[in-house]
Coordinates of C-alpha atoms in Angstrom, one line a residue:
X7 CA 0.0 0.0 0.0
X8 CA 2.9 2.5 0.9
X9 CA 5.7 3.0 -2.0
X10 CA 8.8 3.8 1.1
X11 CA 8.1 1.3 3.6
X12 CA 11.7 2.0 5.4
X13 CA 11.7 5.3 5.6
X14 CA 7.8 5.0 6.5
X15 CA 8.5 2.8 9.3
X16 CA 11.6 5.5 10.5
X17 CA 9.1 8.3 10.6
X18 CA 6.9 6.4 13.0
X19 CA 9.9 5.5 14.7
X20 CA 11.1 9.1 15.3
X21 CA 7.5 10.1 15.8
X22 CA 7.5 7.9 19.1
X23 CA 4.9 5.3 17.2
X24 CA 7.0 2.6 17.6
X25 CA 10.4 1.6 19.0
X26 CA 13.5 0.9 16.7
X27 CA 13.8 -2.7 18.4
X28 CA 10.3 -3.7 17.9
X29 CA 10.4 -2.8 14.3
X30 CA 13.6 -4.5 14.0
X31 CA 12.1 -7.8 15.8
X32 CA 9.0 -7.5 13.2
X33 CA 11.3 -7.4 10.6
X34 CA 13.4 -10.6 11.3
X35 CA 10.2 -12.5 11.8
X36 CA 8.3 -11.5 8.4
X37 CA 11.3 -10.0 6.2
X38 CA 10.5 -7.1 4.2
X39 CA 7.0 -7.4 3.0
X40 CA 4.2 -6.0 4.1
X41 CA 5.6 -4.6 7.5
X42 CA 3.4 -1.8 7.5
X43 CA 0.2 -3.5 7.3
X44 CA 1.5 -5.7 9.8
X45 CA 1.9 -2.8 12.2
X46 CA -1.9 -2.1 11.4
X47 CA -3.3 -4.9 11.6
X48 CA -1.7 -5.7 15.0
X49 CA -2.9 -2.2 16.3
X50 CA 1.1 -1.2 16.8
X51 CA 0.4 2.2 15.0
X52 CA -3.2 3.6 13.4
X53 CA -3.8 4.9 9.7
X54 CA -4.2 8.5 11.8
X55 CA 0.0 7.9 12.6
X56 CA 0.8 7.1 9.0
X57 CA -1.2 10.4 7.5
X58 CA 0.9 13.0 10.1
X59 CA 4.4 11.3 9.3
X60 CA 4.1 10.8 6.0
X61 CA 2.3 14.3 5.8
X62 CA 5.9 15.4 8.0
X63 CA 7.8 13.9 5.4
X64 CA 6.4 15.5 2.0
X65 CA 5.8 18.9 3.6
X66 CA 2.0 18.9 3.0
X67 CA -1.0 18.9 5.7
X68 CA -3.7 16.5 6.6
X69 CA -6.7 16.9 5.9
X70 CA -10.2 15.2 7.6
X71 CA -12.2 14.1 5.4
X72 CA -14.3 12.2 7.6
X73 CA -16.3 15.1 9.3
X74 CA -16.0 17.1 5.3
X75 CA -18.4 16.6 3.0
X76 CA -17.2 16.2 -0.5
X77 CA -19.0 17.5 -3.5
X78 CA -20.1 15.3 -6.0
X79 CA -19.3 17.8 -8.6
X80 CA -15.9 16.4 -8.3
X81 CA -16.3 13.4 -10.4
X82 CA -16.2 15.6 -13.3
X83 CA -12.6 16.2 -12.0
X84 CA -11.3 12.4 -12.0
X85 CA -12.7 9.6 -12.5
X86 CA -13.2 6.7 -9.8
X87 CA -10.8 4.7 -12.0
X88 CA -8.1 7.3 -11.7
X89 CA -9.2 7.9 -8.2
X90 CA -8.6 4.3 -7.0
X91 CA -5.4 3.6 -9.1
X92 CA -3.9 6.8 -6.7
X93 CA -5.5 6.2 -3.9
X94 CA -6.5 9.9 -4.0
X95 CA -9.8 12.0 -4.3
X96 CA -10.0 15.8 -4.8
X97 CA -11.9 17.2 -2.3
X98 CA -11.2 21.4 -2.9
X99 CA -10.6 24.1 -5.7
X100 CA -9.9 27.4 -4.9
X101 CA -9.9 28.3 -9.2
X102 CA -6.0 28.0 -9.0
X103 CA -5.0 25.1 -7.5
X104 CA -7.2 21.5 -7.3
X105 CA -6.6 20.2 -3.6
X106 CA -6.4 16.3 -3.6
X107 CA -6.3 14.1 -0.5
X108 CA -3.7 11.1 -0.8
X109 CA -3.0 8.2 1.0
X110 CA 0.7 8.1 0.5
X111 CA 2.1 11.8 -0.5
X112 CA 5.7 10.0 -0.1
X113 CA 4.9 8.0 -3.4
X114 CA 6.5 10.9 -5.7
X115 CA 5.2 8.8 -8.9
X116 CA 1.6 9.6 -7.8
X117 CA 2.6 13.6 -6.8
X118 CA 4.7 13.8 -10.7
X119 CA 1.6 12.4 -12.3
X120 CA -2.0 13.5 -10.7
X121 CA -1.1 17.0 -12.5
X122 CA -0.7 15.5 -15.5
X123 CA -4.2 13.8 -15.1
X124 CA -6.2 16.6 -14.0
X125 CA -4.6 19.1 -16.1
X126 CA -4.3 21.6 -13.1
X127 CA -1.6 22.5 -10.3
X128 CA -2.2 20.1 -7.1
X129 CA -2.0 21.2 -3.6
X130 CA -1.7 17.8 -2.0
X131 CA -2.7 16.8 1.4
X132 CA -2.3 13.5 3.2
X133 CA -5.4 11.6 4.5
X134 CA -6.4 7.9 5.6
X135 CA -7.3 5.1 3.4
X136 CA -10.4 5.2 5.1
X137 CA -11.3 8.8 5.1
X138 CA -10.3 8.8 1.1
X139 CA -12.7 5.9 0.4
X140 CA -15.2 7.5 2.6
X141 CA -15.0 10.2 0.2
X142 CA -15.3 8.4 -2.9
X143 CA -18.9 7.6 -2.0
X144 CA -19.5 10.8 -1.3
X145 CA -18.4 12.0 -4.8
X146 CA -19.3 8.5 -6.7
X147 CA -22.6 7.6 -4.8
X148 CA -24.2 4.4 -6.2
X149 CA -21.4 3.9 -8.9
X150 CA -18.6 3.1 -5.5
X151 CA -22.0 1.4 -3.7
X152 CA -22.0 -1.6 -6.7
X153 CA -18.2 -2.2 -6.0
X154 CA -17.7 -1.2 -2.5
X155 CA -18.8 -2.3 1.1
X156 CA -19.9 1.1 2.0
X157 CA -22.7 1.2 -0.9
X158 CA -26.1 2.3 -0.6
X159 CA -29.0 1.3 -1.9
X160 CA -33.0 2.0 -1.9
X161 CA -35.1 -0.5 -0.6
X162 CA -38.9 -0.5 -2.0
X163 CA -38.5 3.2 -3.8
X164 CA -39.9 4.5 -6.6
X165 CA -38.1 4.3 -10.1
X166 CA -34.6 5.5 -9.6
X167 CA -34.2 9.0 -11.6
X168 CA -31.1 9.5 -14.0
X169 CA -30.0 12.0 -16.5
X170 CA -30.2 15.4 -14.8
X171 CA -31.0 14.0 -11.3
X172 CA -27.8 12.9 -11.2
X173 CA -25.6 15.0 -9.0
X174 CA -28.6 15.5 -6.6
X175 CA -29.0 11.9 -5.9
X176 CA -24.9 11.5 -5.6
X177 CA -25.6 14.7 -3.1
X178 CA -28.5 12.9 -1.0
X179 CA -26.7 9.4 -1.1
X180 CA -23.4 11.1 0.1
X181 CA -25.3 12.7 3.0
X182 CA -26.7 9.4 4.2
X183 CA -23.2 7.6 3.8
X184 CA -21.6 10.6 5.8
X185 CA -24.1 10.2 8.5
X186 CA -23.8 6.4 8.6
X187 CA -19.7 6.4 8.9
X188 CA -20.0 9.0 11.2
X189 CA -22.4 6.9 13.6
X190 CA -25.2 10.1 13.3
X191 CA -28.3 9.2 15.4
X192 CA -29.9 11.8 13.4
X193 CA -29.9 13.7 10.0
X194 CA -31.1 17.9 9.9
X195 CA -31.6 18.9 6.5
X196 CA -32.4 22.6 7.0
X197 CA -33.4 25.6 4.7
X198 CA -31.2 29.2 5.8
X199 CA -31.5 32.4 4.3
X200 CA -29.2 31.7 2.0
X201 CA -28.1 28.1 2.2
X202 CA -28.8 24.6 2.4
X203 CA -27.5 23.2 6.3
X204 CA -26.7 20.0 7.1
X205 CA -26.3 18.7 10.2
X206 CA -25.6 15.4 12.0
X207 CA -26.4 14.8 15.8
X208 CA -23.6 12.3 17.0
X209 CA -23.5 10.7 20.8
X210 CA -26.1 13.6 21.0
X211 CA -23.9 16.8 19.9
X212 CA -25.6 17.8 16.5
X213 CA -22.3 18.6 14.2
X214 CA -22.5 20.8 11.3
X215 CA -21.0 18.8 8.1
X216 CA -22.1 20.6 5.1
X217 CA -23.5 24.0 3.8
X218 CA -24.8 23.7 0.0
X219 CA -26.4 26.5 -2.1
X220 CA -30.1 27.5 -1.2
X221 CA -31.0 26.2 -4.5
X222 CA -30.6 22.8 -4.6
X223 CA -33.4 23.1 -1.8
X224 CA -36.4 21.9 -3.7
X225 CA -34.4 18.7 -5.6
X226 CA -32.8 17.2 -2.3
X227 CA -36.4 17.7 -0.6
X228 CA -37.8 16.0 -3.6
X229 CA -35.6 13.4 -4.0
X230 CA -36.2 12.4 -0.1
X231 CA -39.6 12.4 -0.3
X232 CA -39.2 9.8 -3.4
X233 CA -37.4 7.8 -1.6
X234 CA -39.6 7.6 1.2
X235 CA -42.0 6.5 -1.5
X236 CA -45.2 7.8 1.1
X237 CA -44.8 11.3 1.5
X238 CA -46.5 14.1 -1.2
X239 CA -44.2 15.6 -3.7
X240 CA -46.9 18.3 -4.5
X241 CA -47.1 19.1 -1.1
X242 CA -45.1 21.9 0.7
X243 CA -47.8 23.5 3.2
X244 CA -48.2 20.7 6.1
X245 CA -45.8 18.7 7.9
X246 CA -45.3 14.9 6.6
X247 CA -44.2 11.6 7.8
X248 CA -42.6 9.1 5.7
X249 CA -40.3 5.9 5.9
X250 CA -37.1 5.5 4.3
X251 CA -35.4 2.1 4.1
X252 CA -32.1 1.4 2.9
X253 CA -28.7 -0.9 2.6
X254 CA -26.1 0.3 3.6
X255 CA -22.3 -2.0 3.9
X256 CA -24.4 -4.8 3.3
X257 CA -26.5 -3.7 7.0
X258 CA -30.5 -2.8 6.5
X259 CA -31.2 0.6 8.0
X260 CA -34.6 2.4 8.5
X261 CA -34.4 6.2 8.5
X262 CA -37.8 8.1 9.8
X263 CA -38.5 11.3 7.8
X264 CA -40.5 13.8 9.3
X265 CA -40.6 17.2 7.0
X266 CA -41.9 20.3 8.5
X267 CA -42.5 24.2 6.5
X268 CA -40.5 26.8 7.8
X269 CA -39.7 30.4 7.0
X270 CA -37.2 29.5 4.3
X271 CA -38.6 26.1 2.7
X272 CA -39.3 22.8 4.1
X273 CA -37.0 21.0 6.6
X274 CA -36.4 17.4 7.0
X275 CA -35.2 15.5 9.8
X276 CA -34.2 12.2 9.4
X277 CA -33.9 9.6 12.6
X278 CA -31.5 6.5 12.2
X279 CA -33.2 3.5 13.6
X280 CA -29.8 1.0 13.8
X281 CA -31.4 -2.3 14.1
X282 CA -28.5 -3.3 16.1
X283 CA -29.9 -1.7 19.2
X284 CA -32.1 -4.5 19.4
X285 CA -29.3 -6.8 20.5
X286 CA -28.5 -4.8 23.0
X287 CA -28.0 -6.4 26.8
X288 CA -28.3 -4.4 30.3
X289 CA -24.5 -4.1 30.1
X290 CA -24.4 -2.4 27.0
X291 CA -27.1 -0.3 28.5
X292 CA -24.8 0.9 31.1
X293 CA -26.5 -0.8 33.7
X294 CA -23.6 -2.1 36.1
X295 CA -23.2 -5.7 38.0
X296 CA -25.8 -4.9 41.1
X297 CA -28.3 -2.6 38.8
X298 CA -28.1 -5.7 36.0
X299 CA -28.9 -8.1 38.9
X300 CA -32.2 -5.9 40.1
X301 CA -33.5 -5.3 36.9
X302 CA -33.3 -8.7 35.4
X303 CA -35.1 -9.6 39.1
X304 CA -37.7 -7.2 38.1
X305 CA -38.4 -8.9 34.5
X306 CA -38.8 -12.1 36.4
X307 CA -41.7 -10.8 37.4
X308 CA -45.4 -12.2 36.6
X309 CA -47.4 -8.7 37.0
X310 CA -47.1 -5.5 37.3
X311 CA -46.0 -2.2 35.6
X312 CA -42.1 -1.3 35.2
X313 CA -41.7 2.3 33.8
X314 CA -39.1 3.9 32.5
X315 CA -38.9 7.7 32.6
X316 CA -36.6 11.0 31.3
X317 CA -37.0 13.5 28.9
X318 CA -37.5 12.7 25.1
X319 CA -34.2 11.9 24.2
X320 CA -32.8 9.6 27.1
X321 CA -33.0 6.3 25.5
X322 CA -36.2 5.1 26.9
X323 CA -37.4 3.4 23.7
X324 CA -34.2 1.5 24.0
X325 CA -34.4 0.4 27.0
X326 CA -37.4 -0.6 26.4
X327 CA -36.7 -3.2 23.3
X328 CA -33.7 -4.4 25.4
X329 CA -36.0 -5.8 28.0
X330 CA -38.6 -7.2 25.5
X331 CA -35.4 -8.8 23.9
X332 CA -34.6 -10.2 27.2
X333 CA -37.8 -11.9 27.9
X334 CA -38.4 -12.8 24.6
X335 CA -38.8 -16.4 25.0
X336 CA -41.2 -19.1 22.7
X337 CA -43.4 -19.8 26.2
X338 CA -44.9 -15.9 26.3
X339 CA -47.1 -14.1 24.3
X340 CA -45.4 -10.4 24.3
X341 CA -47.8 -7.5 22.3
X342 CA -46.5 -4.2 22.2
X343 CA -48.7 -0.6 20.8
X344 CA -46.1 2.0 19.7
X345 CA -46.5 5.3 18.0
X346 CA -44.7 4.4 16.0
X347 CA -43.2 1.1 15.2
X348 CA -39.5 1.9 15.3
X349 CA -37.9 -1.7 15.5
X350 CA -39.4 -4.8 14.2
X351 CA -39.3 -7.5 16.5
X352 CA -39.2 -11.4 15.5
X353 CA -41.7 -13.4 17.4
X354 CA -43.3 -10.3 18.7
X355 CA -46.6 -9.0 17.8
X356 CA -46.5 -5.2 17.6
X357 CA -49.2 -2.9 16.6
X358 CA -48.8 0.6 15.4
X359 CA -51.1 3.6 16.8
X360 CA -53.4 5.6 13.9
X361 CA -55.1 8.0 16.1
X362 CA -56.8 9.4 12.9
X363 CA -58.8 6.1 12.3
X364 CA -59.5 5.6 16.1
X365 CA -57.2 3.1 17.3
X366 CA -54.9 5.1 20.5
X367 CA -53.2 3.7 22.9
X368 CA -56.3 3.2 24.6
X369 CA -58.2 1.1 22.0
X370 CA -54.8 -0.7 21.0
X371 CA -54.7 -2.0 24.8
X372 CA -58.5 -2.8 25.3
X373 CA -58.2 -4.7 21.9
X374 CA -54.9 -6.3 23.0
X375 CA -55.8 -7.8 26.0
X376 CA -58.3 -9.9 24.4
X377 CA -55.8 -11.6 22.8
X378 CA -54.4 -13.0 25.8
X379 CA -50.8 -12.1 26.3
X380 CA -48.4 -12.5 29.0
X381 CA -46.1 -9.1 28.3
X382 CA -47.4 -5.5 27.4
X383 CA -45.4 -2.5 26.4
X384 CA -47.3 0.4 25.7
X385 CA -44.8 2.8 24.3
X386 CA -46.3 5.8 26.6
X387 CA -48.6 6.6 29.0
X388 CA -50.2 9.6 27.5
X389 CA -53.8 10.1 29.7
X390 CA -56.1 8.4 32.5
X391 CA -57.8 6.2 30.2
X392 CA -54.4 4.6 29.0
X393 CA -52.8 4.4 32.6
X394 CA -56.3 3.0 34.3
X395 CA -56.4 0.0 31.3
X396 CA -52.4 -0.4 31.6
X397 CA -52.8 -0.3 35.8
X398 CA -56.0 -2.9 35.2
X399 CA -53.7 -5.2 33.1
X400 CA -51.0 -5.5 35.5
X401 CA -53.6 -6.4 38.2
X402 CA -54.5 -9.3 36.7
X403 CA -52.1 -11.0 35.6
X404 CA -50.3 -9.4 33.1
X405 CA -46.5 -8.1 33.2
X406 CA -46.6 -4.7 31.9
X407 CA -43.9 -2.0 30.3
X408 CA -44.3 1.6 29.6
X409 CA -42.8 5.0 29.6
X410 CA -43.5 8.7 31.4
X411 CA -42.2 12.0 31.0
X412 CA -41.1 12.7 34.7
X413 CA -37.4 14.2 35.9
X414 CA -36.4 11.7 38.2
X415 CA -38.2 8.4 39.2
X416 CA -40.3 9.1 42.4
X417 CA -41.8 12.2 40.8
X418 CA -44.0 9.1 38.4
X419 CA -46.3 8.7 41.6
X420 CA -46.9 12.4 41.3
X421 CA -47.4 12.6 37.8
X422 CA -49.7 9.2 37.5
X423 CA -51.6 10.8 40.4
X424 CA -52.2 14.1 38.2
X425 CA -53.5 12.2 35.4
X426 CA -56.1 11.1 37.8
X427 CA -54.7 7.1 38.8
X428 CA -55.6 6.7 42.7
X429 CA -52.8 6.3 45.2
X430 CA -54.0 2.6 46.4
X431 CA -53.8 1.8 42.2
X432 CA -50.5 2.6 42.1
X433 CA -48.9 1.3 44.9
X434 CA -50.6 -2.1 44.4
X435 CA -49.7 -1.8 40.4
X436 CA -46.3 0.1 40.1
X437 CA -42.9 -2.5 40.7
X438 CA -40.6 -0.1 39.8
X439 CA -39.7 3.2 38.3
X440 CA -36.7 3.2 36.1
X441 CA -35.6 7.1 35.3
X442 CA -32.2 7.5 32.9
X443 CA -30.5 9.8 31.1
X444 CA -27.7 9.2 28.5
X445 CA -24.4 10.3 29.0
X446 CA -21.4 10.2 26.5
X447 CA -18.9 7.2 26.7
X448 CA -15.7 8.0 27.0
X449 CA -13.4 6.4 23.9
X450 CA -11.5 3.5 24.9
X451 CA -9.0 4.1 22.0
X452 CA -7.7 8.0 23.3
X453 CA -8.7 7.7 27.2
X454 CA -6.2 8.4 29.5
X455 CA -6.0 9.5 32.9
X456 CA -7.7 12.5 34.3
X457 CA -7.7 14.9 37.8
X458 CA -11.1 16.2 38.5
X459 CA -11.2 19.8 38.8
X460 CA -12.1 21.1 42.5
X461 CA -15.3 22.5 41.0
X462 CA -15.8 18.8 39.7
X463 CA -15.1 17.3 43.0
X464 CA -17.4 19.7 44.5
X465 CA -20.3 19.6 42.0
X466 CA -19.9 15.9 42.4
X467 CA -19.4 15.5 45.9
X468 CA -16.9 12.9 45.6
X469 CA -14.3 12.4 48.2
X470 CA -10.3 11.8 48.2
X471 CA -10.5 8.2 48.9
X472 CA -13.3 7.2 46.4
X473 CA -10.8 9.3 43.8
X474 CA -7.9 7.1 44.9
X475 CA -9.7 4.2 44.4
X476 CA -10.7 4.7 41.3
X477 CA -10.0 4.9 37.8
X478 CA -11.2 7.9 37.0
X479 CA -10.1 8.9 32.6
X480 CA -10.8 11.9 30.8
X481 CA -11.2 12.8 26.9
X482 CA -8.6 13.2 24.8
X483 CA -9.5 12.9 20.6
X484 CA -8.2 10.5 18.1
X485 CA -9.2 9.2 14.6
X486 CA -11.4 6.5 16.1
X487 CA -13.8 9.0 17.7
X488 CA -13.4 11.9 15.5
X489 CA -11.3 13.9 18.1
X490 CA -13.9 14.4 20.3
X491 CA -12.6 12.1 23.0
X492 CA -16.0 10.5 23.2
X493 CA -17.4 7.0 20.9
X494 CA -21.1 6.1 22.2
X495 CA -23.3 6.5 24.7
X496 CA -23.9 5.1 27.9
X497 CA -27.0 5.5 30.3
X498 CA -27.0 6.7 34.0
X499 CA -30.3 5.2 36.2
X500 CA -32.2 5.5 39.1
X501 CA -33.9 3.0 40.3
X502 CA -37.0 3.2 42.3
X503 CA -38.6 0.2 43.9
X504 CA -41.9 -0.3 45.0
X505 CA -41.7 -2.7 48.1
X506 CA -44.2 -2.9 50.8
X507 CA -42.7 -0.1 52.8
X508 CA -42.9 2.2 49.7
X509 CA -46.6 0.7 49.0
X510 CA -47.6 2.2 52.8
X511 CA -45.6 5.7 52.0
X512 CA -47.9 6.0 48.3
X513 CA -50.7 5.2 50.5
X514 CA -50.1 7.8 53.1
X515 CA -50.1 10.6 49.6
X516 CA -46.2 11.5 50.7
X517 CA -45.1 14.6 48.5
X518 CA -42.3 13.9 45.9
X519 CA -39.5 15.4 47.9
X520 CA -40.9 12.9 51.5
X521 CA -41.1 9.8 49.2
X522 CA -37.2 10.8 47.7
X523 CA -35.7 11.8 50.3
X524 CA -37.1 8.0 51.7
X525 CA -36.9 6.1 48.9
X526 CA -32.7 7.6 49.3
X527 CA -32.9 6.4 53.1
X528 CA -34.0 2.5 51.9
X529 CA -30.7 2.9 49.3
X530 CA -32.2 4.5 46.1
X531 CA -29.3 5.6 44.6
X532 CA -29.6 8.7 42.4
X533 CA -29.1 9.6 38.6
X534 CA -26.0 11.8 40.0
X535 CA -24.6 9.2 42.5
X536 CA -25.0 6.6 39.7
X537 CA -23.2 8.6 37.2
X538 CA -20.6 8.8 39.7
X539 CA -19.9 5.3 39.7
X540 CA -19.4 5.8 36.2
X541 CA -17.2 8.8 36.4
X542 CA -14.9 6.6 39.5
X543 CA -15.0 3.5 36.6
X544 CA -13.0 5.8 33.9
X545 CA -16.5 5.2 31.6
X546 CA -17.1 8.7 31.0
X547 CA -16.5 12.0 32.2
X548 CA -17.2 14.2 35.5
X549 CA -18.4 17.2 32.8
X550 CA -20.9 14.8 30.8
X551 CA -22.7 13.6 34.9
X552 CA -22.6 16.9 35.6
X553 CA -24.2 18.3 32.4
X554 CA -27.2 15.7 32.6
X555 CA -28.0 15.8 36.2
X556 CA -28.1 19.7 36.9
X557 CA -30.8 18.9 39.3
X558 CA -29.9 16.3 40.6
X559 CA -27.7 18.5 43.1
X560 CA -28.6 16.7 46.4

């Protein structure tokens, strides 16, 4: 792959990659061939090290091309024949000069001839293999997706357009591609004054990737809602829902469109539903060894109603299919009514809510229970008549799960109570109250070491000795995680559990901040204290707990 492997392998060297003696052993062992790959392949050194020594040893810069977005306009530049044989993409031009990423700038056969191919002076920078064939699907769409892993392709659309469609659906296939490498949760296509935003929301930081003329509004809009193959070309005045389903590296992916009018043309957003979260188990959760031991205690259970609670956003839905996944067994009937179906699960039945032909939450359950299942999830508890049919359910006989909008997990009993539920229902109904919030996980690749701040230590409460015991790792940024220092996300929980003593204080109408303060005295831990446990295991950092749990101050 590189043209200089010895004087490759004495960059690294001098760079501190790698020691002289190691590459030496390597080399006695293998001979000449191939050492570098060897080096990556065993992790000794990362594609990131090769682009800043070999960018060092030609004079030129790096350049990220991961978190860029690459026009498509550039395959009228080169051609993905040329572009593989180099190893290179072009990626800028500034009218003078054409700036073109390669993978090895120390390969002065490839720097003498690009010019000579493009016809135009080359500013070269260096970049990754994988950032440079990121980019060619970017600027080749489809055409790299019929060759390459990383292709994507329509599932159930309408006729594919060609001709003078072209670039735009290079443009729209590039930003899904981008999105998907860059692990996006979800996709903001938004209309500006005067330009075209797009924006990616990863580990729950939306990222601005890309700013395109105002103009090419209407096609990429168009072109979205033809893919969906549901939503109304035509129509520009009211907000639309659609479903877009797609391949992607050879992995099925669902994206959920929701368009909405503004002031300067319609926006899309577009949610990622990764089918992979449905494998998930309580550990990947974030749910550590005594918290995975309660809750899978608590899906033992024959009866009752488990909740989960936070704010849109914390990962309730999630934690939802990862207990349906984990009591998903051939002996139990499990029915679930969502709004909407975001995950299809085998040997589940699920049913979708269509509140404008009548069936709601409400009518979903009533009709569900005559078909005799052993699990429920209701995807949320929404008004009385939903909570009093879930709250019936789980009194006889049936194990049910559903979520509430509430900011910490004893403040349910108060909200269930405002919706009108009676106090003696819900301590004889309620098991437990799960409330979570999702913090950033620190990347294991770049982690190292960290000292809490005394603002930290005081926000956090934490004393010397828990510090010393600990193993506590702060952000740092690589190539892996996109310099961020962060790769994931990880939930923080409180769990609240209804046992007999907490039955009698429901009973007795306790105010939230009496039944807290109690349910802390019988060893509730908080969402604070538990991210704290995550902070002292070097998971993620003191600034992330703090961030989420603001009022969680106690």
């Amino acid at each position: 792959m590189y043209s200089n492997e010895d004087y490759l392998i004495e960059l690294l060297v001098e760079a501190g990659h790698m020691t002289a003696e190691h590459a030496a052993e390597v080399r006695s062992k293998l001979g000449d061939e191939h050492l570098v790959q060897h080096f990556l392949d065993q992790g000794d050194v990362s594609e990131g090290n090769i682009a800043e020594v070999t960018a060092a040893g030609s004079g030129t810069q790096v350049v990220d091309l991961l978190n860029a977005f690459v026009d498509p306009v550039f395959s009228n530049v080169m051609s993905l024949e040329d572009c593989r044989k180099f190893n290179a993409v072009p990626f800028a031009d500034d009218g003078s000069y054409l700036s073109v990423a390669i993978a090895d700038p120390l390969n002065f056969e490839v720097t003498d001839a690009l010019p000579l191919v493009v016809g135009r002076e080359v500013n070269f920078y260096a970049a990754t293999p994988t950032a440079i064939h990121s980019a060619w699907q970017q600027v080749f769409g489809e055409e790299v997706g019929q060759s390459e892993a990383a292709g994507l392709t329509v599932v159930g659309a309408g006729g594919e357009d060609d001709g003078d469609d072209a670039p735009v659906i290079k443009l729209v296939s590039g930003i899904l591609v981008d999105a998907f490498k860059m692990r996006a949760s979800d996709i903001h296509i938004e209309p500006l004054e005067t330009s075209l935003r797009v924006r990616n929301r990863i580990d729950g930081k939306l990222v601005e990737v890309a700013n395109h003329p105002k103009k090419l509004l209407p096609a990429v809009i168009a072109r979205l809602k033809v893919m969906s193959s549901t939503m109304s070309i035509a129509e520009k005045r009211i907000p639309q829902d659609g479903r877009i389903q797609i391949k992607m590296g050879g992995k099925e992916v669902d994206l959920r469109v929701s368009s909405v009018p503004s002031n300067h043309g319609e926006s899309i957003v577009m949610r990622i539903l990764d089918k992979s979260a449905l494998s998930l188990g309580l550990p990947q959760l974030g749910f550590l060894s005594d918290d995975q031991e309660t809750f899978r205690e608590l899906l033992g259970l024959p009866d009752g109603i488990i909740l989960v609670t936070g704010p849109t956003g914390s990962g309730k839905t999630t934690t939802l299919y990862a207990c349906l996944n984990e009591i998903n067994k051939p002996d139990r009937k499990i029915i679930t009514v969502e709004d909407p179906v975001e995950y299809e699960m085998a040997g589940i039945n699920q049913v979708m809510v269509r509140t404008d032909i009548g069936m709601t939450f409400a009518a979903a359950l009533r009709s569900m229970l005559r078909q005799a299942p052993n699990i429920i999830m209701v995807g949320e508890i929404r008004d009385k008549e939903t909570a009093n049919i879930a709250i019936n359910a789980s009194l006889t006989g049936h194990l049910v799960f559903s979520t509430l909008h509430t900011n910490d997990a004893p403040s349910t009993v108060a909200r269930l109570s405002d919706i009108g539920i009676k106090n003696f229902l819900i301590a004889s109904a309620v098991r437990a109250v799960v409330a979570q919030r999702l913090v950033r996980k620190l990347c294991d690749k770049c982690k190292a070491p960290a000292v809490l701040t005394e603002k930290e230590m005081r926000s956090l409460n934490i004393d010397q000795s828990a510090i010393n015991e600990g193993n506590i790792m702060g952000p740092v940024g690589c190539e892996s995680c996109r310099g961020s220092g962060y790769r994931g996300r990880i939930g923080i929980f409180e769990i609240f559990l209804v046992d007999d003593e907490v039955r009698h204080l429901i009973n007795q109408n306790l105010s939230t901040p009496q039944l807290r303060s109690r349910a802390r005295e019988l060893g509730m831990r908080t969402l604070r204290e538990d991210g704290i446990r995550k902070v002292l295991a070097g998971m993620t950092s003191a600034e992330e707990v703090i961030g989420v749990t603001m009022s969680d101050s106690e």
